[in-house]
Amino acid sequence: MIIDNTVEKHPFNDYAYYNNREISWLAFNERVLEEAEDESNPLLERLKFLAIFSSNLDEFFMVRVAGLQDQVRAGFNKPENKAGLTPKEQLNRIASITKQLVSRQMKIYKELIEKQLPNHGISLVKYAELSIAQKKELQKQFEEEIFPVLTPIAVDAYRPFPILLSKTMNILVMIEDNQDDIVEQNKIAIVQVPSVLKRFIQVSTEDGSFVAVLLEDVIIEHISKLFHGYHVKHANPFRITRNADLTIHEEGARDLLIEIEKELKKRKWGAVSRLEVKVSEIKPKLLNYLLDELEILPEDVYKIDGPLDVTFLFSYIKIFEGKYMNLFYEPFIPQPPLDIASDEDIFAKVQKQDLFFHHPYESFQPIIDFIEKAADDPSVLAIKQTLYRVSGNSPVILALKRAAENGKQVTVLVELKARFDEENNVQWAKELEKAGCLVIYGMHNLKTHSKITLVVRRRNNRIEQYVHLGTGNYNDQTARVYTDMGMITANKKIGSDATQFFNFLSGYTDKPNYDKLVVSPYDIRDKFISLIDEEMEYHQAFQNGHIKLKMNSLTDKDLILKLYEASSVGVKVDLIVRGTCCLLPQIPGVSENITVISIVGRFLEHSRIYWFHRNGASRLYLSSADMMTRNMVKRVEILFPVLFPPIKKRVMEILDLELRDTVKARVQDENGKYHFKDKSEGEVDSQQILLERSLKYIPEE
């Protein structure tokens, strides 16, 4: 099929053939909400999905919505290049869909909190529902523990409306002077709900059941104690979300670390992108006051029929762990990897074969062990590693610091621009430098999102290179809930590529010619296009073209166009896209040979797998990159081949199992809507099956 090189003239460049990125993301968050509705999930796990839904939405408004609002304020009204919606049109649709979803979220919340949890002796109640004894208990607690932390902030000519932090809960208070006869002399004050205190307060019960009340309800009940001599007319909780995208001026930055530290201080001043208020409690006059002070429009207001910010449910359900086992998923401990026993020497084993790891079904500990052993092994000369997001008390960081202290050459690329981890990564960079590591911050105008570790070791007077490559971060905490794949290899060509990769990141050199690794920007996209073109050629010759791809998001238009081309000539394309998917499947003549499913379940599907049939001589790759434009042109990413046949077989068993999922998989139709799969041929829960297999590996029949 001969296609004009320009996207504009491409026959599949039609707005009707694409999902809008933001609307598609909201469809993903709706799938998260469906998990909260799913009665087959344990009760407290359903509450966790409500919290995840809210946490996702916060980030969406801080970044994606805030960016669109900036465009509208700047007078930019050009349609985006896929679905053809202007920024204003996108904001209108986002607001409409989000308000429907939040309304649905609150219905689920009330059903679970008010009706179902009390059946298990767990209650989160309104203040008015407490007994007299419980109210007295809370009054004492307020006076002794809450009142000293509160700071009422008057708003007048001398004390302007304060700069409120994003995602904090505040109470807008309208008061009047008891000594003033003028009715209109209302005054305004702000009381911040302290984030240092728990959002819920437990009270004593005679029967031993768990009863708690929200912190803001207790504060509002006693708020008059903050305003002696005044009468409190109204006290309304509200919450704001601010634009959290950093504007980093890399061009003139002499030291990126210092530049990012300066920008982090400005983040709290970002424009307000959303105001949340309780649906029935705030008076129109007070709401208009907030709109003026926060400089937002009425369409940016979200009236919540329930508590604001239900991310508190993360900490709420945590207190029941170990006590209400029937209300949680059955406990699961990540198992030792199939490829290496705990008592085996990892360096000796890798000399014999590549090692494969599938998290969280298999433990992340061997990856930590690999770095820790390298840190202490006298034969190891150097360790080089990229870090994007790590845990709070990271054993990986501790191992790298120890390696430097042991005299090894340690080079660490810490990506300072990892969104919402900037502050943590600045701190890690400083700690690593103090320990003697050579720390680099990435590349000019690019984020380094690759997941790679290189260990250089001398054995029998020969230099050996061991490389770990993965689809997920070096984060031992998220490795318990994110599905990711990794591999350790002593393949000489990959080792040579890894050496060139780190030299390219740290020094001045032309872009290397890699042998096995494919590195973005641009090269990964070019490789994908080449592989799809080859698959079309194989299909023309043998009529068995087949592509199977799994990723988090699919937004890159060049790649979508190429997949449409493949489909239009008969190549079968099976996609697993957990989140945003701008490709529309099942359009006659365009994408009728493409299927798209999304799996949302207990674990966050995070691995990226790319398989091309090639008439049986298949190619299989894993990657840190999604098929998103940012991954293709704005990030340093690695696409790496799976060369060891047993590993290739395992990865394909996993991928094919997930494609057959009928329990947690939703199928996207030609209108961009997602529906649960037909279960008439049986139920296949891929995550549950992989859990069971990890206890004792069972190969595919």
XYZ file of C-alpha atoms in Angstrom:
701
model
C 0.000 0.000 0.000
C 1.596 3.275 -1.094
C 0.914 6.106 1.328
C 1.909 9.748 1.019
C 4.611 10.543 3.571
C 2.797 13.559 4.989
C 0.259 12.922 7.717
C -2.052 15.614 6.337
C -2.541 13.721 3.063
C -2.787 10.293 4.652
C -6.125 8.610 3.793
C -6.575 7.642 7.457
C -5.972 11.174 8.730
C -9.621 11.764 9.625
C -10.873 13.101 12.977
C -13.539 10.380 12.970
C -10.855 7.698 13.275
C -9.415 8.837 16.617
C -10.229 9.120 20.301
C -9.360 12.362 22.050
C -6.549 11.716 24.512
C -8.227 13.345 27.528
C -11.618 11.738 26.944
C -9.913 8.371 26.511
C -8.100 8.865 29.818
C -11.406 9.592 31.550
C -12.717 6.316 30.102
C -9.767 4.582 31.774
C -10.573 6.217 35.119
C -14.157 5.060 34.654
C -12.806 1.500 34.435
C -11.112 2.099 37.788
C -14.480 3.206 39.148
C -16.054 0.013 37.817
C -13.686 -1.937 40.067
C -15.177 -0.069 43.041
C -18.634 -1.094 41.818
C -17.646 -4.729 41.235
C -19.199 -6.805 44.022
C -16.777 -9.646 43.353
C -13.992 -7.454 44.768
C -13.596 -7.459 48.581
C -15.328 -4.563 50.314
C -12.283 -2.646 51.558
C -10.525 -3.152 48.214
C -13.507 -1.473 46.567
C -12.928 1.541 48.816
C -9.296 1.570 47.680
C -10.429 1.825 44.065
C -12.531 4.866 45.037
C -9.368 6.437 46.452
C -7.363 5.535 43.333
C -10.066 7.139 41.176
C -9.744 10.388 43.151
C -5.944 10.319 43.184
C -5.895 9.807 39.405
C -8.321 12.674 38.940
C -6.175 15.018 41.045
C -3.155 14.470 38.816
C -5.308 14.793 35.695
C -6.519 18.232 36.793
C -3.086 19.363 37.952
C -1.481 18.561 34.617
C -3.777 17.816 31.675
C -6.741 20.078 32.518
C -4.464 22.860 33.760
C -2.597 22.747 30.444
C -5.813 23.090 28.449
C -6.904 26.003 30.637
C -3.575 27.717 29.938
C -4.243 27.342 26.213
C -7.712 28.869 26.536
C -6.359 31.807 28.566
C -3.702 32.358 25.888
C -6.409 32.511 23.202
C -5.273 29.277 21.540
C -8.233 27.635 19.802
C -6.653 25.341 17.227
C -8.090 21.780 17.207
C -5.804 19.006 18.475
C -4.464 16.827 15.682
C -6.332 13.571 16.347
C -10.013 13.946 17.241
C -10.099 17.625 16.199
C -11.347 19.187 19.440
C -10.310 22.691 20.466
C -9.032 23.253 24.032
C -12.385 24.805 25.013
C -14.335 21.887 23.541
C -12.116 19.460 25.420
C -12.628 21.305 28.704
C -16.411 21.291 28.230
C -16.461 17.548 27.582
C -14.075 16.866 30.460
C -16.277 18.826 32.861
C -19.454 17.069 31.719
C -17.973 13.566 31.930
C -16.094 14.177 35.182
C -19.160 15.509 36.984
C -21.113 12.404 35.980
C -18.288 10.134 37.144
C -17.873 11.944 40.481
C -21.619 11.716 41.071
C -21.388 7.981 40.421
C -18.376 7.751 42.734
C -20.320 9.346 45.586
C -23.207 6.920 45.129
C -20.787 4.018 45.466
C -19.149 5.697 48.467
C -22.467 6.065 50.281
C -23.489 2.501 49.474
C -20.240 1.093 50.858
C -19.738 3.440 53.820
C -23.308 3.899 54.994
C -24.850 0.520 54.191
C -22.279 -2.221 53.779
C -19.406 -1.414 56.164
C -21.661 -1.109 59.259
C -22.619 -4.754 58.701
C -19.011 -5.583 59.582
C -18.798 -3.356 62.658
C -17.122 -0.453 60.815
C -18.815 2.945 60.677
C -17.796 6.368 59.408
C -20.605 8.626 60.608
C -21.712 12.230 60.611
C -21.104 14.207 63.802
C -24.839 14.491 64.488
C -25.123 10.699 64.624
C -22.769 10.392 67.613
C -23.973 9.792 71.146
C -23.708 12.484 73.823
C -20.774 10.623 75.390
C -18.953 10.391 72.065
C -19.491 14.098 71.405
C -18.008 14.938 74.814
C -15.045 12.723 74.033
C -14.510 14.546 70.747
C -14.912 17.951 72.392
C -12.074 17.120 74.776
C -9.948 15.805 71.892
C -10.659 18.949 69.901
C -9.552 21.226 72.732
C -6.412 19.240 73.547
C -5.170 17.982 70.177
C -6.889 19.788 67.299
C -7.453 23.377 68.493
C -3.709 24.080 69.109
C -2.898 23.115 65.506
C -5.568 25.289 63.854
C -4.824 28.776 62.541
C -7.788 30.996 61.599
C -6.819 33.418 58.825
C -8.857 36.621 58.610
C -9.374 38.087 55.144
C -9.589 41.876 54.976
C -7.766 44.893 53.572
C -4.702 44.170 55.700
C -4.742 40.407 55.371
C -5.436 39.369 51.764
C -6.823 36.030 50.686
C -4.047 33.527 51.440
C -2.167 31.385 48.950
C -3.661 27.965 49.617
C -1.726 24.827 48.817
C -3.017 22.490 46.141
C -4.994 19.469 47.367
C -5.406 20.814 50.911
C -8.783 20.933 52.639
C -9.901 24.377 53.832
C -12.971 25.775 55.534
C -14.462 29.067 54.371
C -16.038 30.827 57.358
C -18.503 33.720 57.260
C -18.851 35.525 60.585
C -20.510 38.627 61.975
C -19.575 40.789 64.928
C -21.862 40.171 67.923
C -21.467 43.814 68.897
C -22.301 45.193 65.453
C -25.900 46.070 64.619
C -25.181 46.418 60.889
C -26.424 43.223 59.271
C -24.173 43.513 56.233
C -20.957 43.573 58.255
C -20.052 40.003 57.412
C -16.437 38.982 57.610
C -14.562 36.165 55.914
C -11.941 33.837 57.362
C -10.155 30.689 56.209
C -9.306 27.713 58.409
C -7.056 25.076 56.924
C -7.809 21.468 57.859
C -4.336 20.379 59.037
C -2.824 17.706 56.811
C -0.609 16.648 59.728
C -3.695 15.212 61.455
C -5.632 12.121 60.390
C -8.705 12.847 58.266
C -10.831 10.658 60.540
C -11.073 10.395 64.322
C -12.079 7.186 66.074
C -14.428 7.381 69.057
C -15.097 4.896 71.834
C -17.944 2.375 71.551
C -19.495 0.037 74.109
C -19.631 -2.963 71.786
C -16.080 -2.705 70.459
C -17.145 -1.739 66.928
C -15.130 0.804 64.961
C -16.777 4.240 64.747
C -15.080 7.327 63.330
C -15.983 10.811 62.162
C -14.228 13.048 59.630
C -11.818 15.662 60.962
C -13.420 18.559 59.065
C -16.814 17.729 60.626
C -15.291 17.970 64.109
C -13.587 21.271 63.287
C -16.769 22.783 61.837
C -18.763 21.672 64.885
C -16.373 23.554 67.195
C -15.242 26.319 64.850
C -16.894 29.089 66.872
C -14.153 28.570 69.476
C -11.739 30.101 66.993
C -13.787 33.325 66.730
C -14.604 34.638 70.223
C -16.875 37.668 70.116
C -18.246 36.725 66.691
C -21.145 34.691 65.432
C -20.315 32.050 62.802
C -22.986 32.188 60.109
C -21.563 29.624 57.714
C -18.620 27.235 57.612
C -18.096 25.419 54.336
C -15.269 23.022 53.407
C -13.631 23.504 50.021
C -10.607 22.138 48.199
C -8.575 23.459 45.293
C -6.331 21.837 42.708
C -3.549 23.905 41.159
C -1.523 23.677 37.964
C 1.477 21.576 39.016
C 3.416 21.467 35.757
C 6.907 22.876 36.178
C 8.338 25.334 33.660
C 12.002 24.382 33.615
C 14.234 26.737 31.632
C 16.911 24.281 30.572
C 18.437 26.561 27.943
C 19.940 29.018 30.403
C 20.315 26.706 33.385
C 23.877 26.460 34.695
C 22.815 23.815 37.215
C 19.591 21.888 36.559
C 19.313 20.789 40.196
C 19.236 24.401 41.400
C 16.805 25.373 38.621
C 14.367 22.608 39.615
C 14.604 23.503 43.308
C 13.595 27.073 42.399
C 10.689 25.888 40.259
C 9.427 23.551 42.994
C 8.958 26.578 45.243
C 6.764 28.166 42.558
C 4.525 25.096 42.188
C 2.328 26.223 45.102
C 1.480 29.401 43.152
C 0.120 27.617 40.084
C -3.237 28.736 38.715
C -6.263 27.010 40.238
C -7.626 24.375 37.868
C -10.510 23.037 39.984
C -12.595 24.000 43.005
C -14.445 21.296 44.941
C -17.264 22.172 47.334
C -19.987 20.177 49.048
C -23.108 20.178 46.919
C -25.750 21.435 49.366
C -23.801 23.374 51.965
C -22.180 26.371 50.302
C -24.211 29.542 49.772
C -24.172 31.144 46.290
C -22.712 34.351 47.749
C -19.784 32.473 49.280
C -19.241 30.441 46.137
C -19.076 33.605 44.015
C -16.605 35.028 46.517
C -14.343 32.001 46.031
C -14.651 32.216 42.261
C -13.447 35.828 42.361
C -10.588 35.199 44.771
C -9.360 32.055 43.029
C -9.873 33.553 39.550
C -11.740 30.592 38.121
C -14.937 30.121 36.133
C -18.200 28.508 37.306
C -17.516 25.493 35.056
C -14.374 24.783 37.113
C -16.510 24.154 40.216
C -17.281 20.556 41.192
C -20.098 20.130 43.698
C -19.591 16.898 45.608
C -22.476 15.021 47.208
C -20.297 13.623 49.968
C -16.912 14.263 51.564
C -14.241 16.097 49.609
C -11.049 14.240 48.724
C -11.736 10.581 49.391
C -8.058 9.733 48.976
C -8.181 9.542 52.787
C -9.590 6.050 52.196
C -6.015 4.829 51.538
C -5.116 5.415 55.198
C -8.610 4.534 56.427
C -8.588 0.978 55.117
C -4.966 0.494 56.190
C -5.952 0.404 59.856
C -8.069 -2.698 59.202
C -5.260 -4.727 57.643
C -4.698 -7.919 59.576
C -8.057 -7.569 61.363
C -10.689 -7.983 58.637
C -8.968 -10.433 56.293
C -12.242 -11.328 54.568
C -12.651 -7.712 53.424
C -9.320 -7.683 51.567
C -7.807 -9.626 48.704
C -6.307 -12.880 49.864
C -2.748 -12.064 50.990
C -0.069 -12.763 48.431
C 3.693 -12.775 48.876
C 5.714 -12.357 45.656
C 7.405 -15.665 44.962
C 11.069 -16.459 44.241
C 11.719 -16.164 40.496
C 11.568 -19.311 38.426
C 14.956 -18.596 36.847
C 17.136 -18.401 39.964
C 17.064 -19.901 43.454
C 17.848 -17.782 46.490
C 21.094 -19.681 47.169
C 22.424 -19.429 43.607
C 25.218 -17.055 42.604
C 23.479 -14.576 40.312
C 26.654 -13.726 38.344
C 27.456 -17.394 37.752
C 23.876 -18.133 36.686
C 23.727 -15.202 34.242
C 26.895 -16.487 32.572
C 24.886 -19.581 31.631
C 21.561 -18.012 30.639
C 19.497 -14.836 30.627
C 17.273 -14.462 33.699
C 13.636 -13.325 33.505
C 11.567 -11.651 36.231
C 7.820 -11.049 36.259
C 6.738 -8.697 39.025
C 4.771 -8.684 41.303
C 4.152 -12.398 40.839
C 7.886 -12.909 41.228
C 9.791 -11.008 43.894
C 11.717 -7.810 43.162
C 14.263 -8.832 45.798
C 16.654 -10.523 43.305
C 17.040 -7.172 41.510
C 17.973 -5.547 44.817
C 20.278 -8.510 45.545
C 21.934 -8.045 42.141
C 22.814 -4.419 42.963
C 23.740 -5.182 46.598
C 26.017 -8.043 45.593
C 27.669 -5.837 42.989
C 28.219 -3.199 45.684
C 30.085 -5.657 47.915
C 31.793 -7.898 45.337
C 35.559 -7.136 45.188
C 35.551 -8.207 41.524
C 33.061 -5.484 40.526
C 34.728 -2.382 39.136
C 31.751 -0.186 38.212
C 27.983 0.150 38.514
C 25.969 2.419 36.229
C 22.238 2.902 36.664
C 19.291 5.099 35.672
C 16.772 6.097 38.348
C 13.363 7.610 37.544
C 11.172 6.863 40.571
C 12.381 5.063 43.703
C 10.780 4.283 47.057
C 11.071 6.426 50.174
C 13.674 4.285 51.944
C 15.166 2.773 48.832
C 17.450 -0.253 49.257
C 18.727 0.478 45.737
C 19.983 3.915 46.818
C 21.594 2.419 49.930
C 23.389 -0.194 47.812
C 24.700 2.415 45.363
C 25.996 4.581 48.199
C 27.715 1.569 49.750
C 29.266 0.660 46.406
C 30.804 4.130 46.137
C 32.058 3.923 49.698
C 33.623 0.556 48.787
C 35.652 2.307 46.113
C 33.701 1.273 43.039
C 33.065 3.622 40.142
C 29.346 4.399 40.531
C 27.510 6.476 37.934
C 23.839 7.247 38.527
C 21.519 9.150 36.242
C 18.825 10.602 38.501
C 15.979 12.034 36.428
C 15.229 15.296 38.223
C 12.247 16.017 35.956
C 10.206 12.917 36.928
C 6.812 14.536 37.508
C 5.791 14.740 41.195
C 9.045 13.017 42.169
C 11.224 16.058 41.476
C 11.702 16.906 45.147
C 12.527 13.318 46.144
C 14.962 12.942 43.263
C 16.760 16.191 44.094
C 17.295 14.815 47.594
C 18.489 11.441 46.290
C 20.906 13.164 43.907
C 22.464 15.117 46.780
C 22.775 12.001 48.958
C 24.405 9.978 46.203
C 26.866 12.764 45.442
C 27.841 12.987 49.124
C 28.498 9.236 49.139
C 30.942 9.612 46.248
C 28.737 8.616 43.304
C 29.030 10.414 39.996
C 25.530 11.815 39.523
C 24.204 13.095 36.223
C 20.763 14.635 35.750
C 19.761 13.491 32.291
C 19.905 15.050 28.849
C 19.029 18.476 27.527
C 15.242 18.867 27.023
C 14.677 15.113 27.429
C 13.509 12.951 30.308
C 15.467 9.747 30.842
C 12.788 7.130 31.429
C 14.927 4.056 30.647
C 15.302 1.285 33.230
C 18.828 -0.071 32.962
C 21.691 -1.141 35.251
C 25.179 -2.059 34.052
C 27.623 -3.931 36.292
C 31.244 -4.176 35.109
C 33.172 -7.045 36.704
C 36.630 -8.548 36.321
C 36.878 -12.362 36.363
C 39.965 -14.361 35.436
C 41.574 -11.169 34.124
C 38.663 -10.640 31.752
C 36.072 -7.866 31.835
C 32.448 -9.029 32.047
C 29.323 -6.905 31.690
C 26.005 -7.737 33.324
C 22.926 -5.752 32.340
C 19.509 -5.509 33.938
C 16.771 -4.092 31.704
C 13.170 -3.591 32.749
C 9.783 -2.158 31.934
C 9.300 -0.647 35.401
C 11.089 1.570 37.916
C 13.697 0.522 40.455
C 11.071 0.888 43.149
C 10.668 -1.991 45.591
C 7.294 -0.670 46.790
C 5.485 -0.230 43.455
C 6.987 -3.567 42.340
C 4.456 -5.168 44.700
C 1.441 -3.786 42.837
C 2.665 -2.998 39.287
C 2.987 -5.790 36.742
C 6.405 -5.391 35.129
C 8.980 -7.527 33.387
C 12.748 -7.469 33.641
C 15.770 -9.371 32.440
C 19.412 -9.779 33.489
C 21.816 -10.774 30.746
C 25.534 -11.191 30.144
C 25.030 -10.968 26.371
C 28.196 -9.274 25.098
C 26.435 -7.209 22.444
C 23.873 -5.907 24.933
C 26.706 -5.215 27.390
C 28.560 -3.228 24.737
C 25.360 -1.322 23.902
C 24.828 -0.541 27.594
C 28.362 0.852 27.890
C 27.787 3.101 24.882
C 24.386 4.146 26.262
C 25.852 5.401 29.545
C 28.790 7.088 27.807
C 26.317 8.886 25.564
C 24.321 10.080 28.591
C 27.314 11.287 30.569
C 29.727 12.663 27.963
C 30.067 14.404 24.638
C 29.767 11.857 21.842
C 27.741 11.280 18.705
C 24.689 9.081 19.050
C 25.939 5.470 19.134
C 25.090 2.794 16.602
C 23.582 0.175 18.890
C 23.643 -3.502 17.998
C 20.756 -4.949 20.031
C 19.210 -2.066 21.969
C 16.940 0.490 20.321
C 17.006 3.887 22.009
C 14.683 6.867 21.686
C 14.271 9.698 20.884
C 13.060 8.721 17.409
C 14.833 5.382 16.948
C 12.158 3.341 18.729
C 9.410 4.874 16.615
C 11.459 4.227 13.476
C 12.005 0.627 14.576
C 8.293 0.084 15.187
C 7.402 1.530 11.781
C 9.989 -0.723 10.149
C 8.661 -3.793 11.974
C 5.064 -3.010 10.993
C 6.107 -2.442 7.373
C 7.905 -5.809 7.388
C 4.841 -7.504 8.869
C 2.732 -6.126 6.014
C 5.242 -7.548 3.541
C 5.150 -10.944 5.250
C 1.364 -10.827 5.181
C 1.337 -10.049 1.475
C 3.507 -13.115 0.891
C 2.045 -15.584 3.402
C -1.357 -14.144 4.522
C -0.577 -14.716 8.215
C 0.423 -11.250 9.426
C -0.077 -10.822 13.147
C 1.033 -8.189 15.679
C 0.468 -8.337 19.459
C 1.267 -5.271 21.524
C 0.799 -4.401 25.184
C 1.356 -0.954 26.687
C -0.028 1.603 29.124
C -1.055 4.198 26.549
C -1.246 4.572 22.761
C -1.284 8.152 21.490
C 1.415 8.547 18.816
C -0.323 9.419 15.566
C 2.445 8.175 13.260
C 2.278 4.739 14.865
C -1.525 4.681 14.878
C -1.531 5.491 11.157
C 0.934 2.671 10.549
C -1.241 0.214 12.520
C -4.252 1.357 10.463
C -2.258 0.631 7.304
C -1.417 -2.852 8.583
C -5.047 -3.548 9.438
C -6.261 -2.275 6.066
C -4.138 -4.866 4.222
C -5.312 -7.699 6.488
C -2.713 -7.907 9.267
C -4.340 -8.951 12.534
C -3.457 -6.553 15.353
C -4.210 -7.413 18.998
C -3.683 -4.546 21.444
C -3.731 -4.456 25.235
C -3.788 -0.786 26.234
C -4.504 -0.209 29.904
C -5.083 3.538 29.815
C -5.346 6.176 27.102
C -5.907 4.836 23.586
C -6.355 7.313 20.728
C -6.747 4.483 18.193
C -10.312 3.489 17.316
C -10.687 -0.209 16.423
C -13.200 -2.032 14.218
C -13.723 0.763 11.670
C -14.474 -0.883 8.299
C -11.626 -0.444 5.842
C -9.452 1.225 8.457
C -9.108 -0.771 11.666
C -11.485 -3.716 11.241
C -8.620 -6.149 11.973
C -7.620 -4.392 15.200
C -8.905 -5.339 18.647
C -8.227 -3.231 21.744
C -8.688 -4.481 25.282
C -7.906 -2.852 28.628
C -7.227 -4.882 31.784
C -7.909 -3.133 35.095
C -7.719 -5.250 38.218
C -5.912 -5.926 41.471
C -2.518 -5.044 39.992
C -1.697 -2.063 37.768
C -0.776 -3.441 34.342
C 2.515 -1.681 33.553
C 4.647 -3.944 31.344
C 5.274 -3.068 27.689
C 5.469 -6.022 25.283
C 5.843 -5.825 21.492
C 5.577 -8.951 19.301
C 5.697 -9.318 15.507
C 4.934 -12.683 13.857
C 7.140 -12.461 10.715
C 5.815 -15.769 9.281
C 7.002 -17.673 12.347
C 10.427 -16.033 12.676
C 8.939 -13.783 15.345
C 10.561 -10.827 17.079
C 9.745 -10.010 20.699
C 10.711 -6.849 22.549
C 10.191 -5.406 26.014
C 10.488 -1.697 26.732
C 10.276 1.177 29.174
C 8.342 3.042 26.466
C 4.693 3.257 25.561
C 3.604 4.137 22.026
C 3.158 7.770 23.058
C 4.678 10.748 21.284
C 6.443 11.815 24.486
C 8.119 8.402 24.741
C 9.093 8.441 21.095
C 10.546 11.960 20.804
C 10.835 13.593 24.236
C 12.346 10.832 26.354
C 15.377 8.590 26.470
C 13.826 5.115 26.360
C 15.114 1.618 25.640
C 13.468 -1.097 23.554
C 15.294 -4.388 24.121
C 14.931 -7.781 22.416
C 14.083 -11.034 24.176
C 16.638 -13.418 22.695
C 16.643 -16.461 25.020
C 13.972 -18.904 23.688
C 12.656 -20.076 27.122
C 12.081 -16.457 28.171
C 10.452 -15.684 24.837
C 8.095 -18.610 25.393
C 7.158 -17.436 28.895
C 6.489 -13.858 27.823
C 4.245 -15.024 24.993
C 2.333 -17.357 27.345
C 1.668 -14.365 29.605
C 0.680 -12.093 26.720
C -1.657 -14.679 25.175
C -3.266 -15.380 28.549
C -3.976 -11.668 29.018
C -5.490 -11.456 25.543
C -7.912 -14.228 26.569
C -8.949 -12.479 29.812
C -12.740 -12.289 30.187
C -13.002 -11.123 33.823
C -10.985 -7.906 34.085
C -10.644 -7.138 30.362
C -12.857 -4.581 28.638
C -13.100 -4.366 24.851
C -13.176 -1.025 23.036
C -15.754 -0.709 20.266
C -15.681 1.438 17.126
C -17.198 4.365 19.072
C -14.470 4.348 21.711
C -16.735 2.808 24.364
C -15.522 -0.047 26.551
C -17.558 -3.142 27.385
C -16.847 -6.241 29.421
C -15.970 -9.314 27.386
C -18.448 -12.078 26.704
C -17.995 -14.800 29.345
C -20.073 -17.440 27.528
C -16.943 -19.472 26.781
C -15.760 -19.366 30.388
C -14.145 -16.980 32.833
C -10.459 -16.196 32.451
C -8.974 -13.921 35.123
C -5.390 -13.472 33.911
C -4.087 -11.831 37.083
C -5.550 -14.525 39.324
C -4.199 -17.282 37.081
C -0.735 -15.700 37.121
C -0.923 -15.489 40.912
C -1.677 -19.188 41.112
C 0.997 -20.045 38.554
C 3.631 -18.113 40.464
C 3.185 -20.466 43.415
C 4.234 -23.249 41.077
C 5.033 -22.363 37.500
C 2.611 -24.130 35.168
C 3.509 -23.832 31.465
C 0.882 -23.357 28.810
C -0.431 -26.580 27.293
